[in-house]
Short mmCIF file of C-alpha atoms in Angstrom, two decimals:
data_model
loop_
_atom_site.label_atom_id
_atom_site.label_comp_id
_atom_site.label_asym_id
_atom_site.label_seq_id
_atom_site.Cartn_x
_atom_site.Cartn_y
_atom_site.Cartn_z
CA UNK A 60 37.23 7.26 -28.68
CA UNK A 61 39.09 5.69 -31.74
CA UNK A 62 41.80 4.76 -29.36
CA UNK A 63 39.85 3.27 -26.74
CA UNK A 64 37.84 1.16 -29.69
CA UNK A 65 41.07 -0.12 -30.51
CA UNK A 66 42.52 -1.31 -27.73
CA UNK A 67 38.72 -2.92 -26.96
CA UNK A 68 39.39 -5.00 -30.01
CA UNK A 69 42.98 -6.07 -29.20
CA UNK A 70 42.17 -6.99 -26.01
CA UNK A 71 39.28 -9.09 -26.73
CA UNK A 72 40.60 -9.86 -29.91
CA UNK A 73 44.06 -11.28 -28.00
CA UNK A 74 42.73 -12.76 -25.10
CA UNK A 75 40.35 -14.94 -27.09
CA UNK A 76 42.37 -16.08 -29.70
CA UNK A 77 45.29 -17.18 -26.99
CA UNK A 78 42.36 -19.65 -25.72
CA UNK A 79 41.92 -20.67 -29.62
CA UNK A 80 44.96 -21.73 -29.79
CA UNK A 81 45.63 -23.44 -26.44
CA UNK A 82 42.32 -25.77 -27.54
CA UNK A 83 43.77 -26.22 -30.77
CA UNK A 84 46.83 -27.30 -29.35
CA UNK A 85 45.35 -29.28 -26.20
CA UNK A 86 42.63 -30.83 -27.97
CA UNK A 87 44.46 -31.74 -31.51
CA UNK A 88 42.03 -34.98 -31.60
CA UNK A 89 39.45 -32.95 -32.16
CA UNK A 90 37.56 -30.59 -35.03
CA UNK A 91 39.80 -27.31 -35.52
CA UNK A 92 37.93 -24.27 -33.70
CA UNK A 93 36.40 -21.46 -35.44
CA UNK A 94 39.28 -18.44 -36.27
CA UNK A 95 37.38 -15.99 -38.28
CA UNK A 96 34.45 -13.83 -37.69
CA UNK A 97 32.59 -12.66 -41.25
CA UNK A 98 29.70 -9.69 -40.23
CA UNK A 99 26.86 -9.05 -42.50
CA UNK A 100 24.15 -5.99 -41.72
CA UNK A 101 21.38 -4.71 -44.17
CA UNK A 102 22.25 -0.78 -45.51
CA UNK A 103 19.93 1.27 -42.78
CA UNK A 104 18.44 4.43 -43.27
CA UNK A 105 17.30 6.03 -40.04
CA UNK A 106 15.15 9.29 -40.13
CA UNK A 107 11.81 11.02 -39.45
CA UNK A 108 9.96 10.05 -42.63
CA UNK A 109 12.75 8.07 -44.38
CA UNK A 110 9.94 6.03 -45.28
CA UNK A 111 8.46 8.56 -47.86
CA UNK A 112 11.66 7.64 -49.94
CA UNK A 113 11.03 4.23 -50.89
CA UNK A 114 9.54 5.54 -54.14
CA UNK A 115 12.09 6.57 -55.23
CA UNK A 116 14.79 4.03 -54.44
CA UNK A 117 12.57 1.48 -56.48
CA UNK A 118 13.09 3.72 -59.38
CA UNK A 119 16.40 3.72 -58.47
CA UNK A 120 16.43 0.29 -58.86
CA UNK A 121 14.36 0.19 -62.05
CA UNK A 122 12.20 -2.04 -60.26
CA UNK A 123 9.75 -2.92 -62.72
CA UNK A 124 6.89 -4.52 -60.67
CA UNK A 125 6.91 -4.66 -56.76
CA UNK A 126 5.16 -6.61 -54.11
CA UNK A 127 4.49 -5.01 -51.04
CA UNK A 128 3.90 -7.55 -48.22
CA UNK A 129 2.16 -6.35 -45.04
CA UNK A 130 -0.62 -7.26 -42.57
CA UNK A 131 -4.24 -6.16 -42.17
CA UNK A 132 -3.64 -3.83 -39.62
CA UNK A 133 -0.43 -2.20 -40.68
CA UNK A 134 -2.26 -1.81 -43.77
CA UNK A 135 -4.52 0.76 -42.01
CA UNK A 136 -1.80 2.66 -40.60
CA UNK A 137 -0.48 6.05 -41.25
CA UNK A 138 3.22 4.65 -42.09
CA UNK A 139 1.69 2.37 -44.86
CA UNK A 140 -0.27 5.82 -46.04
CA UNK A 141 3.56 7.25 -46.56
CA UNK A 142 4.53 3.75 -48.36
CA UNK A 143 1.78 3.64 -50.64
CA UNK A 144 1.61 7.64 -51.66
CA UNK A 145 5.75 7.42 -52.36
CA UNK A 146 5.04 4.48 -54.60
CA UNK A 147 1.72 6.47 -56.26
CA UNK A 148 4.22 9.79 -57.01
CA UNK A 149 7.19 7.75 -57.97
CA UNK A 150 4.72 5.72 -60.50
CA UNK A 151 5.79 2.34 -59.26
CA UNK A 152 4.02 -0.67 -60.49
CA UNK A 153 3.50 -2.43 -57.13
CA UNK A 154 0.84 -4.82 -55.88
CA UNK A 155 -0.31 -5.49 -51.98
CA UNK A 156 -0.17 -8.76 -49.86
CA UNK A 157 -1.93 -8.14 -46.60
CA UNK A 158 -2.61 -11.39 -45.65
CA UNK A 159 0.68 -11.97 -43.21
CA UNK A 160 -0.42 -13.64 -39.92
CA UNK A 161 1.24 -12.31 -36.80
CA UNK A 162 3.15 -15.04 -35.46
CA UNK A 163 3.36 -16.87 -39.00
CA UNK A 164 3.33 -20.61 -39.36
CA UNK A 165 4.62 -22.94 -42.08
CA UNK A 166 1.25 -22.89 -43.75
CA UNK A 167 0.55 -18.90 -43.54
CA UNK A 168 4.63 -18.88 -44.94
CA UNK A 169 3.02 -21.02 -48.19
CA UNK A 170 0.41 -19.00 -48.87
CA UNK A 171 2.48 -15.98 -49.08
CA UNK A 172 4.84 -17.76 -50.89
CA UNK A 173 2.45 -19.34 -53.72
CA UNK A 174 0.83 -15.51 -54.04
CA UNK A 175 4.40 -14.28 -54.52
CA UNK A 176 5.18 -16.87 -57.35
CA UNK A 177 2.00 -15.41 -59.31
CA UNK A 178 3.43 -12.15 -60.12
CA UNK A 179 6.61 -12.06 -61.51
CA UNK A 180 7.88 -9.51 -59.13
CA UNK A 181 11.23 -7.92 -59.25
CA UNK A 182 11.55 -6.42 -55.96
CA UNK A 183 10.00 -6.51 -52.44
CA UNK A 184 8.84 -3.94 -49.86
CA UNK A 185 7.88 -5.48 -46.39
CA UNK A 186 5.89 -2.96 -44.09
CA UNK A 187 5.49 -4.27 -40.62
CA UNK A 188 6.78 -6.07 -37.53
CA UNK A 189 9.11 -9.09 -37.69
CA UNK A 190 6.34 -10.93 -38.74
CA UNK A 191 5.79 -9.14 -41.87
CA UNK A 192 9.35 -9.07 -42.70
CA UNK A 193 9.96 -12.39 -42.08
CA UNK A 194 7.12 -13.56 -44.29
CA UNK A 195 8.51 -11.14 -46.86
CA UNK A 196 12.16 -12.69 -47.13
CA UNK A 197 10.61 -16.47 -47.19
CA UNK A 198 8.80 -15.45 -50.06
CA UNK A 199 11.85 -13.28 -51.92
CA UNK A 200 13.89 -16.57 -51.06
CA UNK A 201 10.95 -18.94 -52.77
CA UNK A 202 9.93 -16.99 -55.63
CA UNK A 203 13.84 -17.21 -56.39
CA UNK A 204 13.89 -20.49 -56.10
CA UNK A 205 10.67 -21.92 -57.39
CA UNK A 206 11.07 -25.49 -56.81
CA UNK A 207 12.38 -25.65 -53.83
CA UNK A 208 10.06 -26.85 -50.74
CA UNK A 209 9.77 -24.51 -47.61
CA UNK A 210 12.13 -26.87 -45.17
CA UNK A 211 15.03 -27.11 -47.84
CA UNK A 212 16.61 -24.39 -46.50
CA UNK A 213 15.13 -24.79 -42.79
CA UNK A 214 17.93 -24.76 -39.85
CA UNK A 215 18.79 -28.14 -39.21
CA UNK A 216 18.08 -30.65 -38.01
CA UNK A 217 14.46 -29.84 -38.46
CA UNK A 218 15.25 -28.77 -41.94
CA UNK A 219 17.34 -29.49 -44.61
CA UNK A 220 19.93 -26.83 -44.13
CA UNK A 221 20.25 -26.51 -48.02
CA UNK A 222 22.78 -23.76 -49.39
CA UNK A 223 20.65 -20.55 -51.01
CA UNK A 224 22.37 -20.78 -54.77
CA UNK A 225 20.00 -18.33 -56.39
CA UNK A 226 20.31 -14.35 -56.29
CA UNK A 227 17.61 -13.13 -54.58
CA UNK A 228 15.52 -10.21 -55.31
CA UNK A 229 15.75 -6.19 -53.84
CA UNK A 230 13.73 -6.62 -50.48
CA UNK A 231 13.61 -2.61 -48.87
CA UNK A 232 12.11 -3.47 -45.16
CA UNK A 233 10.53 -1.06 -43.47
CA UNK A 234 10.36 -1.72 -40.05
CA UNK A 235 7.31 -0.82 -38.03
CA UNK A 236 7.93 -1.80 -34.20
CA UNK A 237 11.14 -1.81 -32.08
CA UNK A 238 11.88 -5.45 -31.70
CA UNK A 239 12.80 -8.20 -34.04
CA UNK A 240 15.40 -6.50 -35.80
CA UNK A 241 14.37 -8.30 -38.62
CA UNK A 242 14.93 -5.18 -40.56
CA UNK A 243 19.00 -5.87 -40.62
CA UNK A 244 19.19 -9.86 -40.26
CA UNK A 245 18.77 -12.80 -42.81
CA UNK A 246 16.54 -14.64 -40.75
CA UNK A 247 12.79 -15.84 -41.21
CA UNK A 248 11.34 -17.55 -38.42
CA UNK A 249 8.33 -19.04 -38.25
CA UNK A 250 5.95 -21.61 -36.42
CA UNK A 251 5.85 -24.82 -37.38
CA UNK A 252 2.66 -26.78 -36.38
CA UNK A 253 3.77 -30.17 -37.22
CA UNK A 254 6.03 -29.63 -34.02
CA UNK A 255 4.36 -27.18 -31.58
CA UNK A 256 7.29 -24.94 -32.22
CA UNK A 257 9.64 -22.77 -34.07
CA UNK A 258 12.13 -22.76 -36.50
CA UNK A 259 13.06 -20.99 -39.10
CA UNK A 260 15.74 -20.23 -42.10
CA UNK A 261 18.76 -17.97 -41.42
CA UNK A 262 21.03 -17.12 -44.30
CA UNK A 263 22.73 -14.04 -45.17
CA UNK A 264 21.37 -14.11 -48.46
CA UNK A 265 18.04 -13.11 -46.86
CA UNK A 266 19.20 -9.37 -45.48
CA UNK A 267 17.26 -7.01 -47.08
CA UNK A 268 19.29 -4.54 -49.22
CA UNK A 269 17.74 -1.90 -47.50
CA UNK A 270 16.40 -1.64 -44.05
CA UNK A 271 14.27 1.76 -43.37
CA UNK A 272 14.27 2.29 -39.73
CA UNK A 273 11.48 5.74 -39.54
CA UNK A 274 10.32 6.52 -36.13
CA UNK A 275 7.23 8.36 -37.04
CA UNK A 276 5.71 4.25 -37.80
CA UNK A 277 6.11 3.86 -33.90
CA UNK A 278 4.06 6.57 -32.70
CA UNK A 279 0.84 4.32 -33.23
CA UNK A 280 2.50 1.23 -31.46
CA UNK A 281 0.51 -0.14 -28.46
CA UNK A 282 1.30 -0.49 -25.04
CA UNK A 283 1.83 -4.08 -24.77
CA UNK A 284 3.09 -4.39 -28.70
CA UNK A 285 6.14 -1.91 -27.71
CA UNK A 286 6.39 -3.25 -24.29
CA UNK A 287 7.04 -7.31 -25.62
CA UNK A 288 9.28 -5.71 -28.57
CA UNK A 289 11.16 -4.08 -26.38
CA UNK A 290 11.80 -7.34 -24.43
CA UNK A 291 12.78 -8.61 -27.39
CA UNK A 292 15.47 -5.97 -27.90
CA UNK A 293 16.54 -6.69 -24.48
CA UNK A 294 17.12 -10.63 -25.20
CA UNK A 295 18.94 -10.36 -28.20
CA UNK A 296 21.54 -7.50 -26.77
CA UNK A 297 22.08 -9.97 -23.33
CA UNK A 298 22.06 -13.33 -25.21
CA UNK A 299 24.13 -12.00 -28.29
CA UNK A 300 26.91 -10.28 -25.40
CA UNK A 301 27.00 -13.49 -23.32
CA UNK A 302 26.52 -16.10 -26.68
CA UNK A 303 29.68 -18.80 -26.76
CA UNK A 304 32.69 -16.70 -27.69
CA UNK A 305 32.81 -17.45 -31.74
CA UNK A 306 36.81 -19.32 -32.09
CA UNK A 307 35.35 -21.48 -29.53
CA UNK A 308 32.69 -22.95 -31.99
CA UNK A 309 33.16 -26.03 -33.36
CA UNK A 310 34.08 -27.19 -36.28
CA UNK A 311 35.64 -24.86 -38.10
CA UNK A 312 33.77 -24.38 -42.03
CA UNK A 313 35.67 -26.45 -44.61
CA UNK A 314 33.93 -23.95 -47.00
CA UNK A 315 33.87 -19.69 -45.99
CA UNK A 316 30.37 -19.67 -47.55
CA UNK A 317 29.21 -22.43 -44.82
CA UNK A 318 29.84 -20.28 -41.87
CA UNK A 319 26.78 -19.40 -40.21
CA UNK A 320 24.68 -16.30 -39.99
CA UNK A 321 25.32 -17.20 -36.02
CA UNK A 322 28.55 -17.44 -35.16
CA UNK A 323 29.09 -16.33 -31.73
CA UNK A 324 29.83 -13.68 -29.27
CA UNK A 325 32.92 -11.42 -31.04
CA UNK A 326 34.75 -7.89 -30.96
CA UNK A 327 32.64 -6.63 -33.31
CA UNK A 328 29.03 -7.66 -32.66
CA UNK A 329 29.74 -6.64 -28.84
CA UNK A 330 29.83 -2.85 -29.79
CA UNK A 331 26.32 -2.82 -31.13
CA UNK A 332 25.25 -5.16 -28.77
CA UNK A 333 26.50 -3.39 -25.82
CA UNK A 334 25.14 -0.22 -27.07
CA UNK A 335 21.84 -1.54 -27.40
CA UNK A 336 21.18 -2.71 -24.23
CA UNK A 337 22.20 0.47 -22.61
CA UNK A 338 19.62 2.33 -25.16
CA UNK A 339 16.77 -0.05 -23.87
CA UNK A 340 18.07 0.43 -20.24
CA UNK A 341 17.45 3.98 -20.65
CA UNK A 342 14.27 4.20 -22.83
CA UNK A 343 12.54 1.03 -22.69
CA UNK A 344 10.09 1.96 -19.86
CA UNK A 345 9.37 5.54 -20.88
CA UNK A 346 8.58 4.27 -24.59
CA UNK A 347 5.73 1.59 -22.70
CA UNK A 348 4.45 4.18 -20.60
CA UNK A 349 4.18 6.95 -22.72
CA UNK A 350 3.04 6.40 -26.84
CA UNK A 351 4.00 10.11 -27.12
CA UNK A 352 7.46 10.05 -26.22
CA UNK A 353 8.60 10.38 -29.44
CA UNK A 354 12.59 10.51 -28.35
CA UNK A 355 12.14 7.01 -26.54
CA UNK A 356 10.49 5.75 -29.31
CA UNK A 357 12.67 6.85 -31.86
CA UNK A 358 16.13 5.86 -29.53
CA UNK A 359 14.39 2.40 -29.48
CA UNK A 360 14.11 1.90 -32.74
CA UNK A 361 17.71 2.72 -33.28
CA UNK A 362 18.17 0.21 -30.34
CA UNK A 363 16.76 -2.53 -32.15
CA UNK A 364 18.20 -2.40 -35.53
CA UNK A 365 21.65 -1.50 -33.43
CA UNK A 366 20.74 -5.27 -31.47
CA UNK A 367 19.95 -6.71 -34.89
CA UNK A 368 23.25 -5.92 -35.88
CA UNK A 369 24.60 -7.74 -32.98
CA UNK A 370 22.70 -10.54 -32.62
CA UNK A 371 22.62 -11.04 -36.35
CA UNK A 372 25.66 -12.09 -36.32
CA UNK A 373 26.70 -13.39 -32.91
CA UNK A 374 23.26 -15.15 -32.38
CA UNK A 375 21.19 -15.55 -29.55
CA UNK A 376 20.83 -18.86 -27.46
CA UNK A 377 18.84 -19.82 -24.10
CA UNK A 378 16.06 -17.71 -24.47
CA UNK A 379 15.38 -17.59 -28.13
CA UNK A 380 15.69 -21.57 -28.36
CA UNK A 381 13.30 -22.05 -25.54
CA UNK A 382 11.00 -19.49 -26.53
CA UNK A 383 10.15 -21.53 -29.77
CA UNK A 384 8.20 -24.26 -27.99
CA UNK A 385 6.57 -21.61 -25.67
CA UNK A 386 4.94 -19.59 -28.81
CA UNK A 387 4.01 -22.94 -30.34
CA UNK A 388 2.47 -24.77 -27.79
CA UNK A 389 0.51 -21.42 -26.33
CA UNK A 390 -2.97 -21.92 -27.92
CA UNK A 391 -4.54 -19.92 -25.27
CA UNK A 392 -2.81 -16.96 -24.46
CA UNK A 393 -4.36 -13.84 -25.97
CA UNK A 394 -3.03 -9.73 -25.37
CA UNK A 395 -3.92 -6.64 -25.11
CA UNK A 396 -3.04 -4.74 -28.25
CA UNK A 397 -2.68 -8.10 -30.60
CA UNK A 398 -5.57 -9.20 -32.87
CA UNK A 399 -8.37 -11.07 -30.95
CA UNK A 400 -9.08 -13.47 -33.71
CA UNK A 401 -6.70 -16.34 -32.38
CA UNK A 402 -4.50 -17.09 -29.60
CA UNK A 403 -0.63 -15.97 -29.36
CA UNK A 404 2.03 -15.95 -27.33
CA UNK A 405 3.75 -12.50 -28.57
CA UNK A 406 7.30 -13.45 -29.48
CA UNK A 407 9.06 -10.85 -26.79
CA UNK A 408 7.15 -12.15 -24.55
CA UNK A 409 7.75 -15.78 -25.34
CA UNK A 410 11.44 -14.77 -25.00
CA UNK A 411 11.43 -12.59 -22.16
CA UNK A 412 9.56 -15.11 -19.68
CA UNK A 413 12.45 -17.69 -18.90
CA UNK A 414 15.18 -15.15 -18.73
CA UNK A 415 15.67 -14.91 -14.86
CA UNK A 416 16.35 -18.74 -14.73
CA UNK A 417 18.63 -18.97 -18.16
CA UNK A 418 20.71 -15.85 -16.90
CA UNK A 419 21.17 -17.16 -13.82
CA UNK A 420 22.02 -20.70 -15.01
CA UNK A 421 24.43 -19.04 -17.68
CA UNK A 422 26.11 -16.96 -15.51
CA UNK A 423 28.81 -18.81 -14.19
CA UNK A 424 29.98 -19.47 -17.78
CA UNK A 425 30.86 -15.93 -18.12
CA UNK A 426 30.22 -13.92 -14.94
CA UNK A 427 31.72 -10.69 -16.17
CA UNK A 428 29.54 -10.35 -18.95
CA UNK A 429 26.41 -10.92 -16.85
CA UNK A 430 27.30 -8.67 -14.35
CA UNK A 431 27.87 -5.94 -16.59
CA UNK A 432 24.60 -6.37 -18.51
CA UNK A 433 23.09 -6.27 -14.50
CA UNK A 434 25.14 -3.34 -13.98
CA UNK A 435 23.75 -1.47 -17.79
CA UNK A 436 19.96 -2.66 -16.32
CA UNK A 437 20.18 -0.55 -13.19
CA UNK A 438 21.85 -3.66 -10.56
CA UNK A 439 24.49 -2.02 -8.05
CA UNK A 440 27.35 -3.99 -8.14
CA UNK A 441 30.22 -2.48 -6.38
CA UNK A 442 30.50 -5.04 -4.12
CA UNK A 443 29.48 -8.08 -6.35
CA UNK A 444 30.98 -11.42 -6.25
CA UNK A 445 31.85 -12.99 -9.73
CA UNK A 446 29.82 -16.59 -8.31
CA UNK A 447 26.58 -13.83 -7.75
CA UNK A 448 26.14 -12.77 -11.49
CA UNK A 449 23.36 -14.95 -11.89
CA UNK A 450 21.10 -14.11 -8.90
CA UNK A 451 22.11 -10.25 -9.53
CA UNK A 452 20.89 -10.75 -13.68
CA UNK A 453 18.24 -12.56 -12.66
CA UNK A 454 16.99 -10.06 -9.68
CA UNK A 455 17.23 -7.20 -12.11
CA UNK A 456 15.27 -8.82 -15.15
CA UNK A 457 12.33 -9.60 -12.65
CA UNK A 458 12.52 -6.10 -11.46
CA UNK A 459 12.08 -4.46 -14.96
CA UNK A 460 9.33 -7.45 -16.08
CA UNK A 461 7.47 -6.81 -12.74
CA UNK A 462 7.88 -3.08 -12.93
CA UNK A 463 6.12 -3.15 -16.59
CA UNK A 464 3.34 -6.17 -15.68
CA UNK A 465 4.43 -8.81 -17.80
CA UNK A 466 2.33 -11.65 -16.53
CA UNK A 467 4.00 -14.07 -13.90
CA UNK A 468 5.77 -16.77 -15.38
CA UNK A 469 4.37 -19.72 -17.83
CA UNK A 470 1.70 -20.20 -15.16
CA UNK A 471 0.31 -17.72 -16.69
CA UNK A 472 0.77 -17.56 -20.06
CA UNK A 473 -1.81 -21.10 -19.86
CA UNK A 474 1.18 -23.74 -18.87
CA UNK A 475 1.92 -26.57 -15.94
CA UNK A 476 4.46 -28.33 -15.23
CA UNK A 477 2.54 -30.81 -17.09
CA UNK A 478 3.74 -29.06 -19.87
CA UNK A 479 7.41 -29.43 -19.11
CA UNK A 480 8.24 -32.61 -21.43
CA UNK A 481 6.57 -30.92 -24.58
CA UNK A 482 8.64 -27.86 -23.77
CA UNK A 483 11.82 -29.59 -23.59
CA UNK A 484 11.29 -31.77 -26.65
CA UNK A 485 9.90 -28.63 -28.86
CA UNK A 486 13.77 -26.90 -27.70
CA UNK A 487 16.22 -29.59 -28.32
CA UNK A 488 16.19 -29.61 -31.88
CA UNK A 489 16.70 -25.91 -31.57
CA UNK A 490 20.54 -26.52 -32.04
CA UNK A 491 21.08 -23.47 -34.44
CA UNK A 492 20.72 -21.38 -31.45
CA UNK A 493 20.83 -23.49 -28.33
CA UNK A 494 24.57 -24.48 -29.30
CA UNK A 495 25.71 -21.14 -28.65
CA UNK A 496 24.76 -20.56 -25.05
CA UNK A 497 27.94 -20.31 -23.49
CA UNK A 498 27.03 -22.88 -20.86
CA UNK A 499 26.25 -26.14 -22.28
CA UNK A 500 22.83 -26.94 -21.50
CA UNK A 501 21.60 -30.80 -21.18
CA UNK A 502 18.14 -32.28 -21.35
CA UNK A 503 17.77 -32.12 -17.67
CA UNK A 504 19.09 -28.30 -17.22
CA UNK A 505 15.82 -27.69 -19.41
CA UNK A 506 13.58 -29.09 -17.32
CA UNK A 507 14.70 -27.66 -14.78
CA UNK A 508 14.96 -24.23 -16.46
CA UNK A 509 11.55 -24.46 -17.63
CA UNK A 510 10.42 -25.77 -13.85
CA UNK A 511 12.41 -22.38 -12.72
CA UNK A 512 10.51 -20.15 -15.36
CA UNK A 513 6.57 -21.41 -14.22
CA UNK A 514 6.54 -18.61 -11.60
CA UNK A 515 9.00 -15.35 -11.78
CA UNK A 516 7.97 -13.12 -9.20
#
C-alpha cells in the first residue's frame, strides 16, 4: 500500500513538475510558476461521543472563559446536550451565542463579532453546520484583532486581502452535519448583501486547533439538510481533484507566508480527495434515505472532513464561485428541513445545481480526471472516449441529483434567464476560486454555463 502511495506521488509528482519547468523555460517573459505545495488540516478527532470530551480539552488548555457559538436549533439538540454537560462537569467558565443565521451575511458576521468583543474570551467552541463554524472563526479572527473592519481580510478583490498578524485564539469545532468541512479548513464564508453574493476570508490562521468530527450529532440531521451537505461533499472532492494543477498557478509567492489557503490540485490533497468521493459514492444515498443508518452517516462524516482536507488546500473552482451569486440573489427559495423564517438557497444545493454544465465544460481540460470521478459515481466507462468525459460527468451527476429530487435546475430554485447578467456579475469577482478551474472560464462561458444550468433534467 506504502509502495503503491509512493510511486502515486512520483508519478504525479514527476509528470507535473516536467510541465513546470517546460513553462518556466518556454514562457521566461512571464511570472515564475508555483513549485511548492504547503498543506494545512485542523487536528481531528473522530469517534462515537468524542464530543463529550471537549470539557476536558478546555481544561487542558486552561481556558479560562469560553464562548460557545451555535444556532437556535442546534442549541436544542442532543449533541449540544453532550457539549454543554462536558463543560458543566469539567467546570468551564463558558458563555452561549445562539444567534448564528444559517446562511450568514456580513451583517449577522458583525453582530457575532461585536458580542464576541464583549467578553474577553480565551477560547472558542463552535457547535453546528458550516454556518456556525464559519461565524465562529470570523469572530476568533475579530476579537483578535479588534480594530480591524470585517472586509480587511476579505478575498480579494472584493476585500482587502490583508495578512492575519495576530495569534488567534483555541477554536475546538464541533461539526454537526456532513458537508462544509468547515471543521478542518481556514475559511469563513459568508453573504454579502451589498453584492447579492458571496465571499468570504480564507487564511490558514483560521483552522480550528481542533476539529471534533462525532457521528452520534448526525443522527438528528434531516432529509434534505444531509441530502444538500452531502452535495456539498461531492463538489468539493470533484472540483478539488480536477482544480488547476498547483505549479501551474501563477505567480509564484515572493513571500512563503503569501501562498494561499487554495493552491491547486496536488499529490497530496488528491488522496483525501479521491477517497472522499468514493465514500459519498457509496453512502451518500443511503445516509438521505435512511436517518437511521448510522454507518452511512458516520462514513459521511468522515467523508467530509476527509474532502475538507482536500479541498482545503487544493480549492474548489466552477461550482463554488458560481454558487455565490446563486445563494445571494435566491430571496425566494425556501426547504424542507431549513428554518421557515426567511428564504435560502441551502449552500449544497447552491453548489450542486450547475455541476452538469461546469463538468462538462471542464472536462476537456483534464479528461482523465473527470472520467474517473464518472467512473467512482457509478458511470461505465470501458469503452469511453477521452473527448466524452464531460457528457459522461455530466450524465452521472444528473442521475444521482434526479435519483435524490433535487429540484430541476435554477428554474426552480425562483430564477430566469433574466437573471443571467446578475449571476455572471455576482461570479466574476469570485477570482479566489474561479482562477483555479482548470479550464479558463471567460465572461461569456458563464453565461452560457448559467443558460446550461436553468433546466438539468
Amino acid at each position: 500500500m506504502l509502495r503503491h502511495g509512493f510511486s502515486l506521488l512520483r508519478s504525479h509528482n514527476s509528470k507535473r513538475c516536467v510541465a513546470s519547468l517546460q513553462n518556466q523555460r518556454n514562457l521566461s517573459g512571464q511570472p515564475e510558476a508555483e513549485y511548492a505545495i504547503e498543506m494545512a488540516c485542523s487536528n481531528i478527532r473522530y469517534g462515537a461521543g468524542v464530543s463529550q470530551e471537549i470539557g476536558k480539552d478546555l481544561v487542558n488548555l486552561r481556558s479560562q472563559k469560553v464562548l460557545v457559538v451555535t444556532d437556535k436549533n442546534v442549541a436544542t439538540l442532543p449533541i449540544m446536550k453532550t457539549v454543554r454537560e462536558s463543560l458543566d462537569l469539567n467546570k468551564i467558565n463558558y458563555e452561549i451565542y445562539s444567534d448564528v443565521r444559517v446562511e450568514p451575511t456580513d451583517e449577522s458576521f458583525n453582530q457575532a463579532i461585536a458580542f464576541g468583543k464583549k467578553g474577553n474570551y480565551d477560547a472558542f467552541v463552535g457547535v453546528g453546520g458550516g454556518s456556525v463554524l464559519d461565524t465562529c472563526k470570523a469572530v476568533n479572527l475579530f476579537v483578535s484583532h479588534p480594530e480591524a473592519e470585517l472586509l480587511d481580510f476579505v478575498n480579494a478583490p472584493i476585500g482587502k486581502a490583508k495578512p492575519i498578524y495576530n495569534p488567534v485564539k483555541p477554536l475546538i469545532a464541533v461539526a454537526t452535519t456532513a458537508g462544509t468541512g468547515s471543521e478542518t479548513t481556514g475559511t469563513a464564508i459568508f453573504d454579502y448583501v451589498a453584492m447579492n453574493a458571496k465571499t468570504g476570508i480564507s487564511n490558514r490562521a483560521l483552522k480550528p486547533l481542533l476539529g471534533i468530527v462525532d457521528p452520534l450529532a448526525l443522527l438528528t440531521c434531516p432529509n434534505r439538510v444531509t441530502c444538500y451537505a452531502g452535495f456539498d461533499v461531492l463538489c468539493h472532492a470533484i472540483e478539488s481533484y480536477t482544480a488547476l494543477p498547483f505549479n501551474e498557478r501563477r505567480p509564484r509567492p515572493s513571500d512563503p507566508a503569501l501562498r494561499p489557503a487554495y493552491q491547486g490540485s496536488n499529490q497530496i490533497s488528491d488522496v483525501w480527495s479521491k477517497y472522499a468521493l468514493e465514500m459519498t459514492g457509496k453512502y451518500l444515498e443511503r445516509a438521505v434515505n435512511n436517518q437511521d443508518d448510522f454507518e452511512a452517516r458516520s462514513q459521511m462524516h468522515l467523508a467530509s472532513a476527509f474532502a475538507g482536507i482536500g479541498f482545503g488546500n487544493a480549492g474548489v473552482h466552477l461550482c463554488h464561485g458560481m454558487s455565490y451569486p446563486i445563494s445571494g440573489m435566491g430571496k425566494k427559495y425556501k426547504s424542507a428541513g431549513y428554518s421557515d423564517d426567511y428564504a435560502l438557497i441551502p449552500h449544497g444545493l447552491s453548489v450542486i445545481i450547475s455541476s452538469p454544465s461546469v463538468f462538462n465544460f471542464t472536462a476537456p481540460a483534464c479528461p482523465d480526471r473527470h472520467l474517473e470521478c464518472a467512473k467512482i459515481l457509478g458511470a461505465d466507462i470501458s469503452r469511453a472516449k477521452r473527448e466524452d468525459a464531460g457528457p459522461i460527468i455530466a450524465d452521472v451527476l444528473r442521475k444521482i441529483m434526479h435519483d435524490l429530487q433535487l429540484p430541476d435546475g435554477l428554474d426552480e430554485l425562483g430564477f430566469s434567464s433574466d437573471d443571467i447578467p446578475r449571476l455572471v456579475a455576482g461570479t466574476l469577482p469570485q477570482e479566489r476560486v474561479t482562477k483555479l478551474s482548470p479550464r479558463k472560464a471567460e465572461k461569456d462561458d458563464f453565461y452560457q454555463l448559467f443558460e446550461g444550468s436553468m433546466k438539468n433534467y
